[in-house]
Amino acid sequence: QVQLVESGGGVVQPGGSLRLSCSASGFTFSNYDMHWVRQAPGKGLQWVAYIKFDGSKKDFADSVRGRFTVSRDNSKNILYLEMSSLRRDDTAMFYCVKVGGLGSFHVWGQGTLVTVSP
Amino acid sequence: VVLTQSPGTLSLSPGERATLSCRASQTIAGSYLAWYQQKPGQAPRLLIYGASTRATGVTDRFSGSGSGTDFTLTISRLEPEDFAVYYCQHYVTSPYTFGQGTKLEIK
């Protein structure tokens, strides 16, 4: 079945960097657009980044543009989120998401927690 | 697009009908509106997309309706497992905003 497994979260100091990975299985990864969505503790959902199936188009939320970048390795079925200049308000659970019908956020991973703290 | 969900919290009993609202600050073209369910400690789960199409495996107790700026998620007969937080979201174009959520709790 379709599975997304995030990894790479952890505790990082303000101003630091971190790279998240999302390993995909159970579907043809190279055919699907993907997103990253985050959720601060006790808060709602916030879209973070988008990448087209072939990596030719990327888009970011204003709050992370210029600090985060998204990429994918279709030969390894892995989605990445590279985060730099991290701030305390970047503390959140980060989910990778597979796009589904009509572009909906169809399948979600279990998330990886990023904590930005001195 | 700003999505405003109401009510913030809905207290109902199993067997009752739940009606959740999502209002958009501008027309959502093509009804590119989805609903998600999130239980504590779990990732969100897609319930409805295209405003009214149930995702695979979603029980027909869940139904979505609406167009333009006003959308509704209805749960016909609440089961214990339905008590959770529900989010609406538009996915027309970025930024793909979510509503703030409606918490459905057991009365």
Short mmCIF file of C-alpha atoms in Angstrom, two decimals:
data_model
loop_
_atom_site.label_atom_id
_atom_site.label_comp_id
_atom_site.label_asym_id
_atom_site.label_seq_id
_atom_site.Cartn_x
_atom_site.Cartn_y
_atom_site.Cartn_z
CA GLN A 1 0.00 0.00 0.00
CA VAL A 2 0.99 3.64 -0.34
CA GLN A 3 3.41 4.62 2.41
CA LEU A 4 5.32 7.79 3.24
CA VAL A 5 7.92 7.75 5.99
CA GLU A 6 9.53 10.98 7.13
CA SER A 7 12.84 11.19 8.94
CA GLY A 8 15.50 13.71 9.86
CA GLY A 9 13.68 15.69 12.52
CA GLY A 10 15.30 16.62 15.79
CA VAL A 11 16.40 19.47 18.00
CA VAL A 12 18.32 22.30 16.34
CA GLN A 13 19.45 25.70 17.56
CA PRO A 14 18.00 28.92 16.15
CA GLY A 15 19.85 29.80 12.97
CA GLY A 16 20.71 26.18 12.32
CA SER A 17 19.92 23.86 9.45
CA LEU A 18 18.25 20.52 9.03
CA ARG A 19 17.34 18.22 6.16
CA LEU A 20 14.16 16.19 6.27
CA SER A 21 13.60 13.12 4.11
CA CYS A 22 10.44 11.36 3.05
CA SER A 23 10.77 7.83 1.72
CA ALA A 24 7.92 6.78 -0.55
CA SER A 25 6.71 3.29 -1.42
CA GLY A 26 3.69 1.51 -2.85
CA PHE A 27 3.22 3.85 -5.80
CA THR A 28 5.13 5.27 -8.76
CA PHE A 29 6.74 8.18 -6.95
CA SER A 30 8.01 9.86 -10.12
CA ASN A 31 4.44 10.35 -11.37
CA TYR A 32 3.18 12.39 -8.44
CA ASP A 33 3.48 15.93 -7.19
CA MET A 34 4.33 16.21 -3.51
CA HIS A 35 3.93 18.69 -0.67
CA TRP A 36 5.31 19.39 2.77
CA VAL A 37 2.85 20.54 5.46
CA ARG A 38 3.66 21.44 9.05
CA GLN A 39 1.79 21.68 12.31
CA ALA A 40 3.09 23.58 15.31
CA PRO A 41 2.34 21.95 18.67
CA GLY A 42 -1.36 22.34 19.48
CA LYS A 43 -1.97 24.39 16.34
CA GLY A 44 -3.48 23.95 12.90
CA LEU A 45 -2.06 22.86 9.58
CA GLN A 46 0.17 25.05 7.43
CA TRP A 47 1.26 24.27 3.89
CA VAL A 48 5.04 24.69 3.50
CA ALA A 49 6.25 23.61 0.07
CA TYR A 50 5.31 21.97 -3.21
CA ILE A 51 7.30 20.16 -5.88
CA LYS A 52 6.07 18.94 -9.23
CA PHE A 53 6.47 15.25 -10.12
CA ASP A 54 9.57 15.90 -12.22
CA GLY A 55 11.03 18.61 -10.00
CA SER A 56 10.47 21.27 -12.67
CA LYS A 57 8.29 23.47 -10.49
CA LYS A 58 8.57 24.37 -6.83
CA ASP A 59 6.63 26.72 -4.60
CA PHE A 60 6.90 27.84 -1.00
CA ALA A 61 4.89 29.53 1.71
CA ASP A 62 5.97 33.12 2.25
CA SER A 63 7.07 32.27 5.79
CA VAL A 64 9.76 29.87 4.54
CA ARG A 65 10.66 31.20 1.10
CA GLY A 66 14.37 31.85 0.85
CA ARG A 67 15.10 29.66 3.89
CA PHE A 68 13.68 26.28 2.83
CA THR A 69 14.16 24.36 -0.37
CA VAL A 70 12.46 21.24 -1.64
CA SER A 71 13.90 18.57 -3.90
CA ARG A 72 13.33 14.96 -4.87
CA ASP A 73 15.30 11.97 -6.08
CA ASN A 74 12.96 9.98 -8.26
CA SER A 75 15.53 7.22 -8.68
CA LYS A 76 15.47 6.62 -4.92
CA ASN A 77 11.81 7.54 -4.26
CA ILE A 78 12.79 10.19 -1.73
CA LEU A 79 11.47 13.69 -1.13
CA TYR A 80 13.60 16.21 0.74
CA LEU A 81 13.08 19.45 2.62
CA GLU A 82 16.22 21.41 3.33
CA MET A 83 15.72 24.00 6.06
CA SER A 84 18.13 26.74 7.01
CA SER A 85 18.08 29.85 9.20
CA LEU A 86 15.65 28.03 11.44
CA ARG A 87 13.62 30.05 13.89
CA ARG A 88 11.75 29.10 17.04
CA ASP A 89 8.45 29.45 15.19
CA ASP A 90 9.55 26.73 12.77
CA THR A 91 9.05 24.21 15.59
CA ALA A 92 6.48 21.77 14.26
CA MET A 93 5.63 18.32 13.07
CA PHE A 94 6.46 18.14 9.37
CA TYR A 95 4.41 15.90 7.10
CA CYS A 96 5.11 14.89 3.53
CA VAL A 97 2.01 14.49 1.42
CA LYS A 98 1.25 12.77 -1.87
CA VAL A 99 -1.09 14.58 -4.24
CA GLY A 100 -4.30 12.81 -5.22
CA GLY A 101 -7.48 13.46 -7.17
CA LEU A 102 -7.85 17.04 -8.43
CA GLY A 103 -4.66 17.95 -6.59
CA SER A 104 -5.96 17.13 -3.13
CA PHE A 105 -3.56 16.21 -0.32
CA HIS A 106 -4.27 12.51 -0.59
CA VAL A 107 -1.83 10.50 1.51
CA TRP A 108 0.09 11.81 4.52
CA GLY A 109 3.15 10.43 6.24
CA GLN A 110 3.26 10.05 10.03
CA GLY A 111 5.40 13.15 10.39
CA THR A 112 8.79 14.06 11.82
CA LEU A 113 9.17 16.55 14.65
CA VAL A 114 11.47 19.55 14.34
CA THR A 115 12.22 21.50 17.50
CA VAL A 116 14.13 24.77 17.27
CA SER A 117 15.49 25.61 20.69
CA PRO A 118 18.71 27.02 22.18
CA VAL B 1 -7.82 32.78 0.40
CA VAL B 2 -8.75 32.78 4.09
CA LEU B 3 -10.89 29.86 5.24
CA THR B 4 -13.02 30.35 8.34
CA GLN B 5 -14.47 27.27 9.98
CA SER B 6 -17.40 27.24 12.36
CA PRO B 7 -18.09 26.39 15.01
CA GLY B 8 -14.71 26.18 16.69
CA THR B 9 -15.96 23.36 18.89
CA LEU B 10 -19.02 21.20 18.36
CA SER B 11 -20.32 19.05 21.23
CA LEU B 12 -22.62 16.25 20.15
CA SER B 13 -23.61 12.73 21.17
CA PRO B 14 -23.08 9.51 19.21
CA GLY B 15 -25.93 8.97 16.77
CA GLU B 16 -26.49 12.69 16.22
CA ARG B 17 -25.87 14.57 12.99
CA ALA B 18 -22.93 16.95 12.72
CA THR B 19 -22.78 19.93 10.40
CA LEU B 20 -19.44 21.72 9.99
CA SER B 21 -19.05 24.92 8.01
CA CYS B 22 -16.17 26.37 6.01
CA ARG B 23 -16.43 29.85 4.54
CA ALA B 24 -13.88 31.23 2.08
CA SER B 25 -12.88 34.87 1.74
CA GLN B 26 -13.20 34.55 -2.04
CA THR B 27 -14.72 32.13 -4.50
CA ILE B 28 -12.90 28.83 -4.73
CA ALA B 29 -12.78 28.04 -8.41
CA GLY B 30 -13.66 24.55 -9.52
CA SER B 31 -14.72 23.56 -5.99
CA TYR B 32 -11.09 22.69 -5.16
CA LEU B 33 -12.03 22.28 -1.51
CA ALA B 34 -11.09 19.34 0.71
CA TRP B 35 -11.91 18.15 4.21
CA TYR B 36 -9.50 16.30 6.50
CA GLN B 37 -9.93 14.48 9.78
CA GLN B 38 -7.20 14.46 12.41
CA LYS B 39 -7.20 12.40 15.57
CA PRO B 40 -4.79 13.06 18.46
CA GLY B 41 -1.27 11.89 17.70
CA GLN B 42 -2.14 11.01 14.12
CA ALA B 43 -1.56 12.56 10.72
CA PRO B 44 -4.51 14.16 8.95
CA ARG B 45 -6.61 11.93 6.72
CA LEU B 46 -8.32 13.06 3.53
CA LEU B 47 -12.10 12.63 3.71
CA ILE B 48 -13.57 14.74 0.92
CA TYR B 49 -12.10 16.42 -2.16
CA GLY B 50 -13.66 18.43 -4.96
CA ALA B 51 -16.06 19.68 -2.27
CA SER B 52 -18.21 16.55 -2.44
CA THR B 53 -16.24 13.47 -3.54
CA ARG B 54 -15.44 10.98 -0.81
CA ALA B 55 -11.89 9.69 -0.73
CA THR B 56 -11.34 5.96 -1.10
CA GLY B 57 -12.45 4.01 1.94
CA VAL B 58 -14.38 6.87 3.58
CA THR B 59 -17.75 5.81 4.92
CA ASP B 60 -20.85 7.29 3.30
CA ARG B 61 -21.80 8.80 6.65
CA PHE B 62 -19.49 11.63 5.57
CA SER B 63 -20.72 13.98 2.88
CA GLY B 64 -19.51 17.28 1.53
CA SER B 65 -21.44 20.01 -0.20
CA GLY B 66 -21.21 23.61 -1.27
CA SER B 67 -19.61 25.80 -3.89
CA GLY B 68 -18.28 29.30 -4.32
CA THR B 69 -17.50 30.51 -0.81
CA ASP B 70 -19.65 28.29 1.40
CA PHE B 71 -18.93 24.63 2.06
CA THR B 72 -20.28 22.07 4.51
CA LEU B 73 -19.14 18.74 5.88
CA THR B 74 -21.97 16.61 7.24
CA ILE B 75 -21.61 13.48 9.33
CA SER B 76 -24.97 11.78 9.28
CA ARG B 77 -24.84 9.58 12.40
CA LEU B 78 -21.90 10.12 14.68
CA GLU B 79 -19.88 7.09 15.71
CA PRO B 80 -17.38 7.20 18.60
CA GLU B 81 -14.46 7.15 16.14
CA ASP B 82 -15.70 10.34 14.43
CA PHE B 83 -14.78 12.59 17.35
CA ALA B 84 -11.72 14.43 16.10
CA VAL B 85 -10.60 17.73 14.60
CA TYR B 86 -11.73 18.54 11.07
CA TYR B 87 -9.99 20.93 8.69
CA CYS B 88 -11.10 22.35 5.38
CA GLN B 89 -8.53 23.37 2.77
CA HIS B 90 -8.46 24.89 -0.66
CA TYR B 91 -5.97 23.64 -3.25
CA VAL B 92 -6.68 25.85 -6.23
CA THR B 93 -3.29 27.51 -6.12
CA SER B 94 -0.66 28.39 -3.57
CA PRO B 95 -0.71 29.21 -0.78
CA TYR B 96 -2.82 26.16 -0.09
CA THR B 97 -4.49 27.41 3.05
CA PHE B 98 -6.30 25.43 5.71
CA GLY B 99 -9.11 26.53 7.97
CA GLN B 100 -8.35 26.77 11.67
CA GLY B 101 -10.22 23.56 12.40
CA THR B 102 -13.42 22.44 14.13
CA LYS B 103 -13.08 20.18 17.14
CA LEU B 104 -15.89 17.66 17.32
CA GLU B 105 -16.18 16.44 20.89
CA ILE B 106 -18.40 14.02 22.73
CA LYS B 107 -21.18 15.69 24.67
#
